[in-house]
PDB file of C-alpha atoms in Angstrom:
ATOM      1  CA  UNK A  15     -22.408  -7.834 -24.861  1.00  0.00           C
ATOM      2  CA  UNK A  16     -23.901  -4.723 -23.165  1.00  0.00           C
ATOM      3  CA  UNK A  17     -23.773  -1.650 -24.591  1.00  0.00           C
ATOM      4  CA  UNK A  18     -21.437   1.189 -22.894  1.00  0.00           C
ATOM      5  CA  UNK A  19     -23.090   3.885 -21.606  1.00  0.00           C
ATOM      6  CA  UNK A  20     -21.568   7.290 -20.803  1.00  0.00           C
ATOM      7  CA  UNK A  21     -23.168   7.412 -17.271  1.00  0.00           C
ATOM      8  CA  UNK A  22     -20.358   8.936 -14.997  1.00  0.00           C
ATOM      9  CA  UNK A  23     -20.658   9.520 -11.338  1.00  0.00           C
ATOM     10  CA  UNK A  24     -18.242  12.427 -10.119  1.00  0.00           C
ATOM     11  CA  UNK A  25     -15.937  10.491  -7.653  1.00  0.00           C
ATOM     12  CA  UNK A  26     -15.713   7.032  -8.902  1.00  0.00           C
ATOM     13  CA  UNK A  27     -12.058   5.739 -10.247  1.00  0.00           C
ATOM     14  CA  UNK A  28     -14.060   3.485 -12.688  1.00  0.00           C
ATOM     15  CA  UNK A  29     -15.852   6.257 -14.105  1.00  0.00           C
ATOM     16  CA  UNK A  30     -13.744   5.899 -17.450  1.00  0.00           C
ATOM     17  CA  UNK A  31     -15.175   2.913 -18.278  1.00  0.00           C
ATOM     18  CA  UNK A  32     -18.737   4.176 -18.106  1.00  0.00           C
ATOM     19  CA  UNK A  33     -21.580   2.760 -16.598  1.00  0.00           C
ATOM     20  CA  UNK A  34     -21.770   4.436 -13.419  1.00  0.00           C
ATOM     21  CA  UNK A  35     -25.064   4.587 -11.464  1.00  0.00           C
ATOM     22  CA  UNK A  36     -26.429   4.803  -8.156  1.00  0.00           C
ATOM     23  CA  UNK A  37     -24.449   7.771  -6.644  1.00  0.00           C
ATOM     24  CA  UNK A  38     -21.142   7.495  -5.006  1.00  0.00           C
ATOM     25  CA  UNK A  39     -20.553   4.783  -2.279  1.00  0.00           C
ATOM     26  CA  UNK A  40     -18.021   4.003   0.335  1.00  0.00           C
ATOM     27  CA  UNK A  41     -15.683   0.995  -1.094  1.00  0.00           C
ATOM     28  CA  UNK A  42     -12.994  -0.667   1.462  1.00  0.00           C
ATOM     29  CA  UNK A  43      -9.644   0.208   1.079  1.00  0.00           C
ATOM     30  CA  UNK A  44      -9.075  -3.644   1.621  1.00  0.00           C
ATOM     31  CA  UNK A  45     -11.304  -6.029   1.069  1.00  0.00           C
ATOM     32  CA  UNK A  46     -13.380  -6.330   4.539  1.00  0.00           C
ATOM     33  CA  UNK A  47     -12.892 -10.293   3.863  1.00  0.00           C
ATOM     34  CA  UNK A  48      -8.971 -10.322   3.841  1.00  0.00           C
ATOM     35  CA  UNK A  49      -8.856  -9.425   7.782  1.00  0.00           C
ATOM     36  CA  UNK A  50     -12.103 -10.438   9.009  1.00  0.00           C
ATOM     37  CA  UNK A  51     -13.495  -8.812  12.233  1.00  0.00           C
ATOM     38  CA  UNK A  52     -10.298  -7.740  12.809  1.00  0.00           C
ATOM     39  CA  UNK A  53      -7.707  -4.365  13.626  1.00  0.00           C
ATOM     40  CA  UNK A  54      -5.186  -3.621  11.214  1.00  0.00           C
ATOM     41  CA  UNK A  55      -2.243  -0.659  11.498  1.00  0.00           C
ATOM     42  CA  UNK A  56      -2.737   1.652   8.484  1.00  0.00           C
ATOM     43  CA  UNK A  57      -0.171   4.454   7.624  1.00  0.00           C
ATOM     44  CA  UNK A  58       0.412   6.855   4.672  1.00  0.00           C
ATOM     45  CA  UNK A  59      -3.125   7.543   3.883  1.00  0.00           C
ATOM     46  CA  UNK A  60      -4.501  11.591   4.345  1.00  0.00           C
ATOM     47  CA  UNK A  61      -5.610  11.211   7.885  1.00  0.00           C
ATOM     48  CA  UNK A  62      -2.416   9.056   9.352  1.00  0.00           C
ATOM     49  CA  UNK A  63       0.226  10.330   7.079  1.00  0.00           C
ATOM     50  CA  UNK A  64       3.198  10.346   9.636  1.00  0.00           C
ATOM     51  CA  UNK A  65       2.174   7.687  12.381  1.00  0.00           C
ATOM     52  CA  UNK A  66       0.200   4.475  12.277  1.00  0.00           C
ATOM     53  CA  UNK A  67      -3.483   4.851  13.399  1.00  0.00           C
ATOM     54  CA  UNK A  68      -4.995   1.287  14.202  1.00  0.00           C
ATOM     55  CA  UNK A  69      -8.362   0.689  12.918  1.00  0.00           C
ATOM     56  CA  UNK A  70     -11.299  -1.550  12.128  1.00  0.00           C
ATOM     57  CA  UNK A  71     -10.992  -2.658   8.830  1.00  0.00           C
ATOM     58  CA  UNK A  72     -14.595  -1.920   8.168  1.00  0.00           C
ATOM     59  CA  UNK A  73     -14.462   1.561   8.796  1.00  0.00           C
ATOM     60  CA  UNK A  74     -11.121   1.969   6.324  1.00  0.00           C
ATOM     61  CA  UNK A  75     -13.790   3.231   3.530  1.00  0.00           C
ATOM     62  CA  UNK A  76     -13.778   6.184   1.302  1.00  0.00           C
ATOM     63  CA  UNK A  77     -16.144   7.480  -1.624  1.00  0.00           C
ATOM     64  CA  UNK A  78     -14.000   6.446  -4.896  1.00  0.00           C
ATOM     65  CA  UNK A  79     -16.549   3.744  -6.526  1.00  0.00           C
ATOM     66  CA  UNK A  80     -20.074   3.928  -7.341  1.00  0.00           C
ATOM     67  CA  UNK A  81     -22.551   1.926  -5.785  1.00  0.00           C
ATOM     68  CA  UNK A  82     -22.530  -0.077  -9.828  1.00  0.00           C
ATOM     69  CA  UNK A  83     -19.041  -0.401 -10.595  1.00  0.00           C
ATOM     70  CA  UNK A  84     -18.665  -1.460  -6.610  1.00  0.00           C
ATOM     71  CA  UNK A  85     -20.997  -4.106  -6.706  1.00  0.00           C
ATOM     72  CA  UNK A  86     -20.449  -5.191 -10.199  1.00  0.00           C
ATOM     73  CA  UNK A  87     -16.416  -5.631  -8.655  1.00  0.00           C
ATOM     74  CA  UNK A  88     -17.706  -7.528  -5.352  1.00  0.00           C
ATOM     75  CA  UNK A  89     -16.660 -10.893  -6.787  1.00  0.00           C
ATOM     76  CA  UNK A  90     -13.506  -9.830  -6.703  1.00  0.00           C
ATOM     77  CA  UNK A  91     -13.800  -9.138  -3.752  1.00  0.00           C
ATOM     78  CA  UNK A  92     -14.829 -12.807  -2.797  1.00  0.00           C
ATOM     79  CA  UNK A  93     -12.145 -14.194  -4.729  1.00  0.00           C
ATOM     80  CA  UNK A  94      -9.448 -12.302  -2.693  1.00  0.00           C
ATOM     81  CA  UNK A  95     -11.585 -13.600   0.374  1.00  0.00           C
ATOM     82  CA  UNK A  96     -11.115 -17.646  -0.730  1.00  0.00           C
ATOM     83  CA  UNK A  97      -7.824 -17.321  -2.081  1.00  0.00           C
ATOM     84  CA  UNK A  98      -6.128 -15.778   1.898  1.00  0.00           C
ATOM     85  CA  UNK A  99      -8.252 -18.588   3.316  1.00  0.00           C
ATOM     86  CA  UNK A 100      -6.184 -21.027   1.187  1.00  0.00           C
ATOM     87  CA  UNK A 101      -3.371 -19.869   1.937  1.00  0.00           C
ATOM     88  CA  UNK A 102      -3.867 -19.716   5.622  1.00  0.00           C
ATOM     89  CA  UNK A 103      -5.192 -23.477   5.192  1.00  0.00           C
ATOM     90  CA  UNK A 104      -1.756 -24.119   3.090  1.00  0.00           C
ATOM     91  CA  UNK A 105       0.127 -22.652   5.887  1.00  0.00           C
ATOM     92  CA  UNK A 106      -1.716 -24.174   8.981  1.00  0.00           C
ATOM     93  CA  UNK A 107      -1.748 -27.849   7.442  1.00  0.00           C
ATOM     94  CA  UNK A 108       1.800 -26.889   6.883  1.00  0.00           C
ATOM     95  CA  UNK A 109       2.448 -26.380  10.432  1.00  0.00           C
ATOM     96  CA  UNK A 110       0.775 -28.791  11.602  1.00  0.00           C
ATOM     97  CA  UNK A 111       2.417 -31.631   9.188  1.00  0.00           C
ATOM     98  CA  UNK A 112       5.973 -30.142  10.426  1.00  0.00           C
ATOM     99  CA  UNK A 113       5.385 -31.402  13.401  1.00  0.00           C
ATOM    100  CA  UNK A 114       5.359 -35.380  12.705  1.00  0.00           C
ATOM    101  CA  UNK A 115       7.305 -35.303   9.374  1.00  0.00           C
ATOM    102  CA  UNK A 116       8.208 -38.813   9.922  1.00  0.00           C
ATOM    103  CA  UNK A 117       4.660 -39.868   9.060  1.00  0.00           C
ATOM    104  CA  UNK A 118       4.501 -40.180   5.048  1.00  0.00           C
ATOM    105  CA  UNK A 119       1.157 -37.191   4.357  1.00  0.00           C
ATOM    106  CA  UNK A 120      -1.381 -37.756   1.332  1.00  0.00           C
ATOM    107  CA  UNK A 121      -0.650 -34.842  -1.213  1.00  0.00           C
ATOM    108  CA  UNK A 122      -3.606 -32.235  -0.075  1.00  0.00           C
ATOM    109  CA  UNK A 123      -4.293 -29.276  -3.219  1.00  0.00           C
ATOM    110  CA  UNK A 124      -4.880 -25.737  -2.623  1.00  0.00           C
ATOM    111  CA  UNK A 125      -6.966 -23.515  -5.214  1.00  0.00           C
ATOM    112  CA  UNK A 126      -6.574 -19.925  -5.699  1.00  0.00           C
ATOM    113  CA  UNK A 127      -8.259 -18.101  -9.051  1.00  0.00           C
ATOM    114  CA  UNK A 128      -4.701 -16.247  -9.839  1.00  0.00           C
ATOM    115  CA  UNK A 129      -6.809 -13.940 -12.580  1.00  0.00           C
ATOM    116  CA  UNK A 130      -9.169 -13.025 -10.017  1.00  0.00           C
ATOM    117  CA  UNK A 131      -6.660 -12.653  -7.489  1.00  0.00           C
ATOM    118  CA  UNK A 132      -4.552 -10.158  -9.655  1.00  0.00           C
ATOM    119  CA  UNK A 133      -7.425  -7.979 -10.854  1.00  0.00           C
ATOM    120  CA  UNK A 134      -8.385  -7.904  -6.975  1.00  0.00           C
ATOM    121  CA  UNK A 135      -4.412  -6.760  -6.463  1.00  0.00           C
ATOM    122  CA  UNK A 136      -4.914  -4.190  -9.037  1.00  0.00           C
ATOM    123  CA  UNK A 137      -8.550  -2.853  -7.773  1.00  0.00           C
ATOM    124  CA  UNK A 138      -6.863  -2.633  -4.398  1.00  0.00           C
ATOM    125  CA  UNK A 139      -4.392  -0.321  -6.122  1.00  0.00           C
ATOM    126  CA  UNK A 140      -6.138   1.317  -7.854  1.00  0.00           C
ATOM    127  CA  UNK A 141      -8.525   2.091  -4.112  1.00  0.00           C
ATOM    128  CA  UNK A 142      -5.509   3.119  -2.619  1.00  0.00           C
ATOM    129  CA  UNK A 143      -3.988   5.717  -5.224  1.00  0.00           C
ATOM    130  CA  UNK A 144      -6.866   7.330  -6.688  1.00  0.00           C
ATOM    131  CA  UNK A 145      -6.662  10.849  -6.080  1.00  0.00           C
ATOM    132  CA  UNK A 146      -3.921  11.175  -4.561  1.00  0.00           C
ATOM    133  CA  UNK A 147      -0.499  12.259  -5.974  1.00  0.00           C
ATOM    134  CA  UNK A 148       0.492   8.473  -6.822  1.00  0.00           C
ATOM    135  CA  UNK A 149       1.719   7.203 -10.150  1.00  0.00           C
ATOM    136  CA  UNK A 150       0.720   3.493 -10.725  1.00  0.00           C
ATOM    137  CA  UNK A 151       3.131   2.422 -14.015  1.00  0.00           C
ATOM    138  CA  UNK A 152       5.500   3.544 -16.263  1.00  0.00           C
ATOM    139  CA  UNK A 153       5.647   6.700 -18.504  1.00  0.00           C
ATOM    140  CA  UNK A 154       4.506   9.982 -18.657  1.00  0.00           C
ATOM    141  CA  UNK A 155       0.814  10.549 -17.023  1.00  0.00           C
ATOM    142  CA  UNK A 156      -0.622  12.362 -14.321  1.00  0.00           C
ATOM    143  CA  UNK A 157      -0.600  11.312 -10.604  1.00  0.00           C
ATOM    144  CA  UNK A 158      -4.021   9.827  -9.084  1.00  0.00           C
TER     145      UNK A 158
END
């Protein structure tokens, strides 16, 4: 197991767990591969606090990771990427089998890594609320 390091990079929500290197670097919001080439309607962040702003979602970016804790968390970005393809497969073969449900289907499986899935839920999260004056849990701490 590698050693821990106390490298810290002002900025980066993963600084705690040390490691940090390469400066500061922009991380998505949302994963970039969860609404590919596509618009989305974002509201409640600093700059679209009271209306919805439509935007790119590969310019919905901000500097809260460093360019090592970002990459070394891409996989889960991937993950998150595979597992809404599945379920837009699960829901299009769905769809699709709806149509003729007379006809008696062969049992088709769809695969989603539900660890990597949830740590890619709580990264997201985590993107979203760091330093800003959100609580994520119970008890007694401070906001961001």
């Amino acid at each position: 197991m590698e050693a821990r390091t106390n490298r810290i990079v002002q900025g980066c929500w993963a600084a705690p767990l040390g490691n940090c290197g390469g400066g500061i670097s922009h991380e998505h919001y949302v994963s970039e591969c969860v609404f590919p080439n596509q618009s989305i309607f974002v509201q409640g962040l600093d700059f679209c606090l009271d209306e919805p702003k439509q935007l790119r979602i590969e310019s919905l970016t901000a500097k809260i990771l460093c360019k090592d804790h970002n990459s070394a968390l891409s996989d889960l970005d991937s993950a998150a990427g595979r597992a809404f393809r599945e379920i837009e497969a699960y829901v299009t073969t769905t769809n699709e089998r709806a149509k003729t449900p007379y006809l008696n289907w062969a049992a088709k499986q769809f695969t989603i890594d539900g660890p990597r899935l949830e740590r890619w839920c709580l990264k997201t999260l985590l993107n979203f609320s760091f330093n800003r004056s959100l609580t994520i849990g119970p008890g007694n701490h401070p906001a961001g």
